Amino acid sequence: VDKDALDTQVKERKIQEGAEKARNEELANEMKQNDKIMCMLEERQKNDIRNINKAISEFQKNFQKPETRREFDLSDPQALKKDRPARLSDSDPRCTVSGLQKFMGEDLNYDQRMKFQKEQLREWSLQQQRDWKNALADQKFADDLHDKNRIELDQKTMEQQRKEEENRRAVCAATKDFNRTQAAELAERKKLEKYKNMKEDMDEISSLLQGDLLSENPEQAVSSFGRHRVITDRWKGMNQDQLMAIRYTQQQQVLEKQRLKEEERQRDAEWERQSIQAARAQLVLERHQQRQNRERRQALDNVNTELSQEQKSKNIYLKEEAYSNFPTGQYYAQFNTTSR
């Protein structure tokens, strides 16, 4: 029997029981505090309800007396003494629409009102007849005046149109004479211009035929800044020697470009060869590292397998051999028998 392990278990059990006891006491104290708070809240709520009811009773007593209600007149003991006739005059404020005590046309001065209305209608009718007669007379006078003014305006318009027609004929005749004169002058001017342009064209053609441009004289294209420069608007092209020199230079440039391309191709091939060798070396190194990692992982797996087997064996021993017997009362009786 492992005595140290049992002592440790007993100590841990005592510590656990003490912690549980302290937690239970703390919970009990908290429940007592909550109960006290609930009692205080219930007492406060009862006092608030009592105060509200008291305030409502005081308000009804002071501000909601029976004589201030709308239906008090149904049970008023002084109702007969306070009662008055239903209608005293047409302007009685009690004769409201909902009271049904006064309708349209049922006023007390109905006869006088009807007599006044008939007199007023008669006056209005007579006034309308007078206004109608005056309006007809005014309309007739306005029509006559309008006809007279329209006739005078038509006469003036016809006279104005006659004068404008005469002026237009005179202007057209003068314009026709002026245009005829201008046309003759324009034809003469065009004839002279055509003769002048024809003479200038003939002079220009003869000058070009006799000049250096059409005769293709190479000296006329040489620039004054040097023999190696030409005037572009007079230059007729290069001779055979210049063309051969240019073709030779182009061939040399082509050969030089081919040489440079060959050097660049060889340089690229060398770079590609070196890149392939570096990739191969990197691949060999990676395979070597993978092989080493695989060997280390296999060795670690073997060690873990051995440790697992040892752990399983130890657990089987503890389960089947060490913890197979239960302690009896005699085992516990041997403790606390000395003064150690």
mmCIF file of C-alpha atoms in Angstrom:
data_model
loop_
_atom_site.group_PDB
_atom_site.id
_atom_site.type_symbol
_atom_site.label_atom_id
_atom_site.label_comp_id
_atom_site.label_asym_id
_atom_site.label_seq_id
_atom_site.Cartn_x
_atom_site.Cartn_y
_atom_site.Cartn_z
ATOM 1 C CA VAL A 1 0.000 0.000 0.000
ATOM 2 C CA ASP A 2 1.308 3.489 -0.938
ATOM 3 C CA LYS A 3 0.961 5.353 2.380
ATOM 4 C CA ASP A 4 2.166 8.711 1.011
ATOM 5 C CA ALA A 5 -0.437 8.616 -1.747
ATOM 6 C CA LEU A 6 -3.190 7.828 0.786
ATOM 7 C CA ASP A 7 -2.059 10.722 3.027
ATOM 8 C CA THR A 8 -2.126 13.043 0.049
ATOM 9 C CA GLN A 9 -5.645 11.877 -0.872
ATOM 10 C CA VAL A 10 -6.883 12.413 2.697
ATOM 11 C CA LYS A 11 -5.364 15.914 2.783
ATOM 12 C CA GLU A 12 -6.878 16.835 -0.575
ATOM 13 C CA ARG A 13 -10.281 15.477 0.574
ATOM 14 C CA LYS A 14 -10.153 17.640 3.725
ATOM 15 C CA ILE A 15 -9.169 20.722 1.696
ATOM 16 C CA GLN A 16 -12.010 20.026 -0.734
ATOM 17 C CA GLU A 17 -14.539 19.593 2.107
ATOM 18 C CA GLY A 18 -13.356 22.858 3.718
ATOM 19 C CA ALA A 19 -13.688 24.741 0.420
ATOM 20 C CA GLU A 20 -17.152 23.254 -0.144
ATOM 21 C CA LYS A 21 -18.231 24.195 3.382
ATOM 22 C CA ALA A 22 -16.991 27.787 2.905
ATOM 23 C CA ARG A 23 -18.847 28.021 -0.433
ATOM 24 C CA ASN A 24 -22.062 26.706 1.180
ATOM 25 C CA GLU A 25 -21.783 29.258 3.999
ATOM 26 C CA GLU A 26 -21.222 32.066 1.478
ATOM 27 C CA LEU A 27 -24.298 30.967 -0.497
ATOM 28 C CA ALA A 28 -26.381 30.820 2.711
ATOM 29 C CA ASN A 29 -25.303 34.354 3.708
ATOM 30 C CA GLU A 30 -26.125 35.620 0.213
ATOM 31 C CA MET A 31 -29.603 33.975 0.357
ATOM 32 C CA LYS A 32 -30.264 35.621 3.755
ATOM 33 C CA GLN A 33 -29.249 39.011 2.329
ATOM 34 C CA ASN A 34 -31.526 38.506 -0.704
ATOM 35 C CA ASP A 35 -34.467 37.538 1.571
ATOM 36 C CA LYS A 36 -33.953 40.670 3.646
ATOM 37 C CA ILE A 37 -33.874 42.837 0.493
ATOM 38 C CA MET A 38 -37.083 41.178 -0.781
ATOM 39 C CA CYS A 39 -38.875 41.884 2.504
ATOM 40 C CA MET A 40 -37.809 45.538 2.350
ATOM 41 C CA LEU A 41 -38.984 45.865 -1.261
ATOM 42 C CA GLU A 42 -42.374 44.290 -0.469
ATOM 43 C CA GLU A 43 -42.845 46.666 2.479
ATOM 44 C CA ARG A 44 -41.928 49.652 0.272
ATOM 45 C CA GLN A 45 -44.374 48.523 -2.431
ATOM 46 C CA LYS A 46 -47.213 48.237 0.145
ATOM 47 C CA ASN A 47 -46.463 51.762 1.415
ATOM 48 C CA ASP A 48 -46.433 53.133 -2.152
ATOM 49 C CA ILE A 49 -49.807 51.538 -2.947
ATOM 50 C CA ARG A 50 -51.265 52.900 0.290
ATOM 51 C CA ASN A 51 -49.998 56.438 -0.493
ATOM 52 C CA ILE A 52 -51.341 56.303 -4.081
ATOM 53 C CA ASN A 53 -54.813 55.219 -2.888
ATOM 54 C CA LYS A 54 -54.811 57.975 -0.281
ATOM 55 C CA ALA A 55 -53.833 60.587 -2.915
ATOM 56 C CA ILE A 56 -56.607 59.382 -5.264
ATOM 57 C CA SER A 57 -59.191 59.678 -2.448
ATOM 58 C CA GLU A 58 -58.042 63.219 -1.598
ATOM 59 C CA PHE A 59 -58.198 64.246 -5.307
ATOM 60 C CA GLN A 60 -61.726 62.864 -5.743
ATOM 61 C CA LYS A 61 -62.843 64.587 -2.541
ATOM 62 C CA ASN A 62 -61.435 68.007 -3.523
ATOM 63 C CA PHE A 63 -61.763 68.137 -7.336
ATOM 64 C CA GLN A 64 -64.464 65.597 -8.323
ATOM 65 C CA LYS A 65 -67.477 66.722 -6.301
ATOM 66 C CA PRO A 66 -70.981 65.525 -7.349
ATOM 67 C CA GLU A 67 -72.159 69.002 -8.430
ATOM 68 C CA THR A 68 -69.252 69.246 -10.962
ATOM 69 C CA ARG A 69 -70.275 66.148 -12.926
ATOM 70 C CA ARG A 70 -72.119 66.266 -16.257
ATOM 71 C CA GLU A 71 -75.044 64.079 -15.126
ATOM 72 C CA PHE A 72 -75.662 66.022 -11.873
ATOM 73 C CA ASP A 73 -78.638 67.875 -13.433
ATOM 74 C CA LEU A 74 -80.549 64.535 -13.582
ATOM 75 C CA SER A 75 -80.558 64.229 -9.786
ATOM 76 C CA ASP A 76 -80.325 67.918 -8.761
ATOM 77 C CA PRO A 77 -82.892 68.604 -5.976
ATOM 78 C CA GLN A 78 -83.073 72.304 -7.058
ATOM 79 C CA ALA A 79 -83.770 71.440 -10.741
ATOM 80 C CA LEU A 80 -87.393 72.813 -10.781
ATOM 81 C CA LYS A 81 -86.365 76.099 -9.150
ATOM 82 C CA LYS A 82 -83.506 76.566 -11.639
ATOM 83 C CA ASP A 83 -85.600 75.660 -14.726
ATOM 84 C CA ARG A 84 -86.369 78.395 -17.340
ATOM 85 C CA PRO A 85 -88.507 78.583 -20.526
ATOM 86 C CA ALA A 86 -87.171 76.704 -23.517
ATOM 87 C CA ARG A 87 -86.850 79.849 -25.688
ATOM 88 C CA LEU A 88 -86.754 83.512 -24.648
ATOM 89 C CA SER A 89 -85.597 85.156 -27.942
ATOM 90 C CA ASP A 90 -83.982 84.406 -31.298
ATOM 91 C CA SER A 91 -80.532 85.091 -29.817
ATOM 92 C CA ASP A 92 -81.012 82.814 -26.802
ATOM 93 C CA PRO A 93 -77.632 81.034 -26.300
ATOM 94 C CA ARG A 94 -79.467 77.884 -25.160
ATOM 95 C CA CYS A 95 -81.034 77.406 -28.601
ATOM 96 C CA THR A 96 -78.196 75.282 -29.965
ATOM 97 C CA VAL A 97 -78.311 72.984 -33.005
ATOM 98 C CA SER A 98 -78.579 69.847 -30.858
ATOM 99 C CA GLY A 99 -81.425 71.363 -28.802
ATOM 100 C CA LEU A 100 -83.892 71.354 -31.767
ATOM 101 C CA GLN A 101 -85.613 74.536 -30.430
ATOM 102 C CA LYS A 102 -85.062 76.765 -33.457
ATOM 103 C CA PHE A 103 -85.120 75.869 -37.185
ATOM 104 C CA MET A 104 -84.463 77.814 -40.362
ATOM 105 C CA GLY A 105 -87.342 80.251 -41.050
ATOM 106 C CA GLU A 106 -88.978 79.955 -37.591
ATOM 107 C CA ASP A 107 -87.666 83.179 -36.071
ATOM 108 C CA LEU A 108 -90.027 85.474 -34.122
ATOM 109 C CA ASN A 109 -89.835 88.379 -36.665
ATOM 110 C CA TYR A 110 -90.783 86.183 -39.666
ATOM 111 C CA ASP A 111 -93.454 88.575 -41.070
ATOM 112 C CA GLN A 112 -91.249 91.668 -40.980
ATOM 113 C CA ARG A 113 -88.347 89.722 -42.511
ATOM 114 C CA MET A 114 -90.485 88.394 -45.397
ATOM 115 C CA LYS A 115 -91.884 91.893 -46.144
ATOM 116 C CA PHE A 116 -88.357 93.363 -46.184
ATOM 117 C CA GLN A 117 -87.107 90.574 -48.469
ATOM 118 C CA LYS A 118 -89.929 91.118 -50.991
ATOM 119 C CA GLU A 119 -89.223 94.851 -51.096
ATOM 120 C CA GLN A 120 -85.522 94.169 -51.529
ATOM 121 C CA LEU A 121 -86.179 91.707 -54.403
ATOM 122 C CA ARG A 122 -88.385 94.274 -56.184
ATOM 123 C CA GLU A 123 -85.674 96.940 -55.890
ATOM 124 C CA TRP A 124 -83.066 94.498 -57.193
ATOM 125 C CA SER A 125 -85.256 93.592 -60.185
ATOM 126 C CA LEU A 126 -85.851 97.254 -61.116
ATOM 127 C CA GLN A 127 -82.126 97.997 -60.765
ATOM 128 C CA GLN A 128 -81.219 95.040 -63.008
ATOM 129 C CA GLN A 129 -83.676 96.270 -65.702
ATOM 130 C CA ARG A 130 -82.167 99.755 -65.639
ATOM 131 C CA ASP A 131 -78.648 98.313 -65.802
ATOM 132 C CA TRP A 132 -79.641 96.105 -68.754
ATOM 133 C CA LYS A 133 -81.084 99.037 -70.741
ATOM 134 C CA ASN A 134 -77.979 101.156 -70.076
ATOM 135 C CA ALA A 135 -75.721 98.276 -71.108
ATOM 136 C CA LEU A 136 -77.615 97.824 -74.409
ATOM 137 C CA ALA A 137 -77.341 101.546 -75.183
ATOM 138 C CA ASP A 138 -73.611 101.570 -74.410
ATOM 139 C CA GLN A 139 -73.055 98.458 -76.567
ATOM 140 C CA LYS A 140 -74.896 100.047 -79.540
ATOM 141 C CA PHE A 141 -72.878 103.275 -79.244
ATOM 142 C CA ALA A 142 -69.609 101.282 -79.025
ATOM 143 C CA ASP A 143 -70.531 99.214 -82.127
ATOM 144 C CA ASP A 144 -71.319 102.330 -84.166
ATOM 145 C CA LEU A 145 -68.058 103.978 -83.115
ATOM 146 C CA HIS A 146 -66.116 100.772 -83.929
ATOM 147 C CA ASP A 147 -67.637 100.559 -87.444
ATOM 148 C CA LYS A 148 -66.792 104.183 -88.143
ATOM 149 C CA ASN A 149 -63.195 103.795 -86.984
ATOM 150 C CA ARG A 150 -62.795 100.550 -88.972
ATOM 151 C CA ILE A 151 -63.959 102.244 -92.227
ATOM 152 C CA GLU A 152 -61.525 105.150 -91.721
ATOM 153 C CA LEU A 153 -58.681 102.718 -90.946
ATOM 154 C CA ASP A 154 -59.411 100.655 -94.088
ATOM 155 C CA GLN A 155 -59.265 103.811 -96.243
ATOM 156 C CA LYS A 156 -55.942 104.852 -94.735
ATOM 157 C CA THR A 157 -54.562 101.339 -95.230
ATOM 158 C CA MET A 158 -55.529 101.249 -98.908
ATOM 159 C CA GLU A 159 -53.872 104.636 -99.484
ATOM 160 C CA GLN A 160 -50.706 103.458 -97.742
ATOM 161 C CA GLN A 161 -50.596 100.248 -99.800
ATOM 162 C CA ARG A 162 -50.954 102.247 -103.053
ATOM 163 C CA LYS A 163 -48.020 104.487 -102.107
ATOM 164 C CA GLU A 164 -45.889 101.483 -101.076
ATOM 165 C CA GLU A 165 -46.627 99.764 -104.427
ATOM 166 C CA GLU A 166 -45.482 102.853 -106.374
ATOM 167 C CA ASN A 167 -42.293 103.121 -104.312
ATOM 168 C CA ARG A 168 -41.623 99.400 -104.802
ATOM 169 C CA ARG A 169 -41.919 99.756 -108.625
ATOM 170 C CA ALA A 170 -39.482 102.684 -108.625
ATOM 171 C CA VAL A 171 -36.986 100.795 -106.427
ATOM 172 C CA CYS A 172 -37.206 97.686 -108.658
ATOM 173 C CA ALA A 173 -36.493 99.726 -111.804
ATOM 174 C CA ALA A 174 -33.466 101.428 -110.211
ATOM 175 C CA THR A 175 -32.173 98.093 -108.910
ATOM 176 C CA LYS A 176 -32.534 96.482 -112.346
ATOM 177 C CA ASP A 177 -30.468 99.272 -113.989
ATOM 178 C CA PHE A 178 -27.796 99.031 -111.300
ATOM 179 C CA ASN A 179 -27.565 95.226 -111.620
ATOM 180 C CA ARG A 180 -27.216 95.473 -115.418
ATOM 181 C CA THR A 181 -24.319 97.935 -115.013
ATOM 182 C CA GLN A 182 -22.652 95.745 -112.363
ATOM 183 C CA ALA A 183 -22.986 92.626 -114.578
ATOM 184 C CA ALA A 184 -21.263 94.387 -117.511
ATOM 185 C CA GLU A 185 -18.403 95.552 -115.266
ATOM 186 C CA LEU A 186 -18.024 92.061 -113.762
ATOM 187 C CA ALA A 187 -17.860 90.398 -117.212
ATOM 188 C CA GLU A 188 -15.137 92.831 -118.327
ATOM 189 C CA ARG A 189 -13.191 92.285 -115.099
ATOM 190 C CA LYS A 190 -13.356 88.469 -115.477
ATOM 191 C CA LYS A 191 -12.156 88.706 -119.088
ATOM 192 C CA LEU A 192 -9.103 90.741 -118.074
ATOM 193 C CA GLU A 193 -8.371 88.438 -115.137
ATOM 194 C CA LYS A 194 -8.553 85.349 -117.360
ATOM 195 C CA TYR A 195 -6.095 86.868 -119.850
ATOM 196 C CA LYS A 196 -3.712 87.817 -117.023
ATOM 197 C CA ASN A 197 -3.806 84.321 -115.455
ATOM 198 C CA MET A 198 -3.227 82.654 -118.826
ATOM 199 C CA LYS A 199 -0.151 84.816 -119.422
ATOM 200 C CA GLU A 200 1.233 84.045 -115.931
ATOM 201 C CA ASP A 201 0.697 80.284 -116.440
ATOM 202 C CA MET A 202 2.575 80.348 -119.760
ATOM 203 C CA ASP A 203 5.493 82.220 -118.170
ATOM 204 C CA GLU A 204 5.634 79.721 -115.289
ATOM 205 C CA ILE A 205 5.568 76.697 -117.632
ATOM 206 C CA SER A 206 8.400 78.054 -119.759
ATOM 207 C CA SER A 207 10.424 78.863 -116.597
ATOM 208 C CA LEU A 208 9.992 75.330 -115.264
ATOM 209 C CA LEU A 209 10.936 73.736 -118.579
ATOM 210 C CA GLN A 210 14.138 75.748 -118.740
ATOM 211 C CA GLY A 211 15.027 75.495 -115.017
ATOM 212 C CA ASP A 212 17.167 73.017 -113.016
ATOM 213 C CA LEU A 213 14.193 71.229 -111.413
ATOM 214 C CA LEU A 214 12.847 69.425 -114.463
ATOM 215 C CA SER A 215 16.278 69.071 -116.028
ATOM 216 C CA GLU A 216 17.325 67.143 -112.839
ATOM 217 C CA ASN A 217 20.592 68.982 -112.325
ATOM 218 C CA PRO A 218 22.205 67.476 -109.167
ATOM 219 C CA GLU A 219 24.048 70.697 -108.350
ATOM 220 C CA GLN A 220 20.830 72.601 -107.702
ATOM 221 C CA ALA A 221 20.028 70.352 -104.649
ATOM 222 C CA VAL A 222 23.373 71.015 -102.861
ATOM 223 C CA SER A 223 22.911 73.027 -99.641
ATOM 224 C CA SER A 224 24.949 76.068 -98.778
ATOM 225 C CA PHE A 225 25.743 74.543 -95.337
ATOM 226 C CA GLY A 226 27.887 71.768 -96.859
ATOM 227 C CA ARG A 227 28.210 69.175 -99.628
ATOM 228 C CA HIS A 228 26.874 66.439 -97.327
ATOM 229 C CA ARG A 229 23.541 68.258 -96.904
ATOM 230 C CA VAL A 230 20.789 68.649 -99.559
ATOM 231 C CA ILE A 231 17.716 70.783 -100.123
ATOM 232 C CA THR A 232 14.786 68.380 -99.862
ATOM 233 C CA ASP A 233 12.417 70.151 -102.248
ATOM 234 C CA ARG A 234 15.079 70.053 -105.044
ATOM 235 C CA TRP A 235 16.749 66.679 -104.391
ATOM 236 C CA LYS A 236 16.093 64.010 -107.055
ATOM 237 C CA GLY A 237 17.659 61.063 -105.224
ATOM 238 C CA MET A 238 21.097 59.450 -104.739
ATOM 239 C CA ASN A 239 23.440 58.169 -107.432
ATOM 240 C CA GLN A 240 24.694 54.564 -107.789
ATOM 241 C CA ASP A 241 27.874 55.058 -105.700
ATOM 242 C CA GLN A 242 25.901 56.445 -102.765
ATOM 243 C CA LEU A 243 23.384 53.610 -103.048
ATOM 244 C CA MET A 244 26.192 50.965 -103.098
ATOM 245 C CA ALA A 245 27.812 52.547 -100.020
ATOM 246 C CA ILE A 246 24.500 52.440 -98.163
ATOM 247 C CA ARG A 247 23.878 48.799 -99.147
ATOM 248 C CA TYR A 248 27.399 47.847 -97.980
ATOM 249 C CA THR A 249 26.817 49.556 -94.634
ATOM 250 C CA GLN A 250 23.472 47.755 -94.258
ATOM 251 C CA GLN A 251 25.147 44.366 -94.939
ATOM 252 C CA GLN A 252 27.782 45.102 -92.294
ATOM 253 C CA GLN A 253 25.030 46.021 -89.806
ATOM 254 C CA VAL A 254 23.179 42.767 -90.591
ATOM 255 C CA LEU A 255 26.354 40.697 -89.976
ATOM 256 C CA GLU A 256 27.023 42.574 -86.712
ATOM 257 C CA LYS A 257 23.467 41.982 -85.551
ATOM 258 C CA GLN A 258 23.737 38.244 -86.366
ATOM 259 C CA ARG A 259 26.981 38.066 -84.371
ATOM 260 C CA LEU A 260 25.377 39.783 -81.385
ATOM 261 C CA LYS A 261 22.369 37.411 -81.575
ATOM 262 C CA GLU A 262 24.707 34.374 -81.640
ATOM 263 C CA GLU A 263 26.586 35.672 -78.566
ATOM 264 C CA GLU A 264 23.310 36.316 -76.759
ATOM 265 C CA ARG A 265 22.087 32.786 -77.674
ATOM 266 C CA GLN A 266 25.293 31.214 -76.314
ATOM 267 C CA ARG A 267 25.044 33.307 -73.138
ATOM 268 C CA ASP A 268 21.408 32.267 -72.627
ATOM 269 C CA ALA A 269 22.316 28.618 -73.191
ATOM 270 C CA GLU A 270 25.081 28.884 -70.573
ATOM 271 C CA TRP A 271 22.660 30.493 -68.089
ATOM 272 C CA GLU A 272 20.076 27.779 -68.783
ATOM 273 C CA ARG A 273 22.702 25.041 -68.257
ATOM 274 C CA GLN A 274 23.778 26.569 -64.954
ATOM 275 C CA SER A 275 20.124 26.932 -63.850
ATOM 276 C CA ILE A 276 19.477 23.245 -64.661
ATOM 277 C CA GLN A 277 22.574 22.190 -62.677
ATOM 278 C CA ALA A 278 21.488 24.346 -59.699
ATOM 279 C CA ALA A 279 17.978 22.881 -59.862
ATOM 280 C CA ARG A 280 19.354 19.368 -59.936
ATOM 281 C CA ALA A 281 21.606 20.094 -56.943
ATOM 282 C CA GLN A 282 18.637 21.618 -55.087
ATOM 283 C CA LEU A 283 16.526 18.546 -55.905
ATOM 284 C CA VAL A 284 19.244 16.180 -54.629
ATOM 285 C CA LEU A 285 19.564 18.238 -51.433
ATOM 286 C CA GLU A 286 15.776 18.226 -50.878
ATOM 287 C CA ARG A 287 15.607 14.462 -51.415
ATOM 288 C CA HIS A 288 18.480 13.985 -48.915
ATOM 289 C CA GLN A 289 16.667 16.155 -46.340
ATOM 290 C CA GLN A 290 13.399 14.259 -46.930
ATOM 291 C CA ARG A 291 15.222 10.957 -46.407
ATOM 292 C CA GLN A 292 16.739 12.237 -43.138
ATOM 293 C CA ASN A 293 13.348 13.548 -41.954
ATOM 294 C CA ARG A 294 11.737 10.219 -42.787
ATOM 295 C CA GLU A 295 14.452 8.330 -40.818
ATOM 296 C CA ARG A 296 14.072 10.681 -37.807
ATOM 297 C CA ARG A 297 10.265 10.325 -37.891
ATOM 298 C CA GLN A 298 10.575 6.510 -38.071
ATOM 299 C CA ALA A 299 13.001 6.497 -35.095
ATOM 300 C CA LEU A 300 10.618 8.780 -33.136
ATOM 301 C CA ASP A 301 7.697 6.469 -33.974
ATOM 302 C CA ASN A 302 9.666 3.478 -32.683
ATOM 303 C CA VAL A 303 10.483 5.292 -29.414
ATOM 304 C CA ASN A 304 6.825 6.350 -28.995
ATOM 305 C CA THR A 305 5.718 2.740 -29.632
ATOM 306 C CA GLU A 306 8.098 1.432 -26.944
ATOM 307 C CA LEU A 307 6.916 4.110 -24.466
ATOM 308 C CA SER A 308 3.291 3.244 -25.247
ATOM 309 C CA GLN A 309 3.931 -0.445 -24.617
ATOM 310 C CA GLU A 310 5.650 0.346 -21.305
ATOM 311 C CA GLN A 311 2.726 2.623 -20.277
ATOM 312 C CA LYS A 312 0.181 -0.069 -21.147
ATOM 313 C CA SER A 313 2.173 -2.687 -19.166
ATOM 314 C CA LYS A 314 2.379 -0.336 -16.185
ATOM 315 C CA ASN A 315 -1.367 0.385 -16.323
ATOM 316 C CA ILE A 316 -2.140 -3.359 -16.497
ATOM 317 C CA TYR A 317 0.110 -4.003 -13.488
ATOM 318 C CA LEU A 318 -1.486 -1.201 -11.452
ATOM 319 C CA LYS A 319 -5.007 -2.322 -12.379
ATOM 320 C CA GLU A 320 -4.543 -6.066 -11.890
ATOM 321 C CA GLU A 321 -1.817 -6.261 -9.162
ATOM 322 C CA ALA A 322 -1.427 -3.018 -7.155
ATOM 323 C CA TYR A 323 -5.087 -1.922 -6.908
ATOM 324 C CA SER A 324 -6.751 -5.354 -6.808
ATOM 325 C CA ASN A 325 -7.095 -5.591 -2.960
ATOM 326 C CA PHE A 326 -9.328 -3.244 -0.916
ATOM 327 C CA PRO A 327 -7.985 -2.063 2.495
ATOM 328 C CA THR A 328 -9.759 -3.485 5.592
ATOM 329 C CA GLY A 329 -10.437 -1.976 8.993
ATOM 330 C CA GLN A 330 -7.213 -3.483 10.325
ATOM 331 C CA TYR A 331 -5.248 -1.432 7.786
ATOM 332 C CA TYR A 332 -6.782 1.838 8.976
ATOM 333 C CA ALA A 333 -6.393 0.863 12.678
ATOM 334 C CA GLN A 334 -2.583 0.950 12.446
ATOM 335 C CA PHE A 335 -2.530 4.729 11.939
ATOM 336 C CA ASN A 336 -2.365 7.291 14.795
ATOM 337 C CA THR A 337 -1.013 4.701 17.246
ATOM 338 C CA THR A 338 2.280 6.534 18.020
ATOM 339 C CA SER A 339 3.288 10.072 18.897
ATOM 340 C CA ARG A 340 5.055 10.805 15.630
#
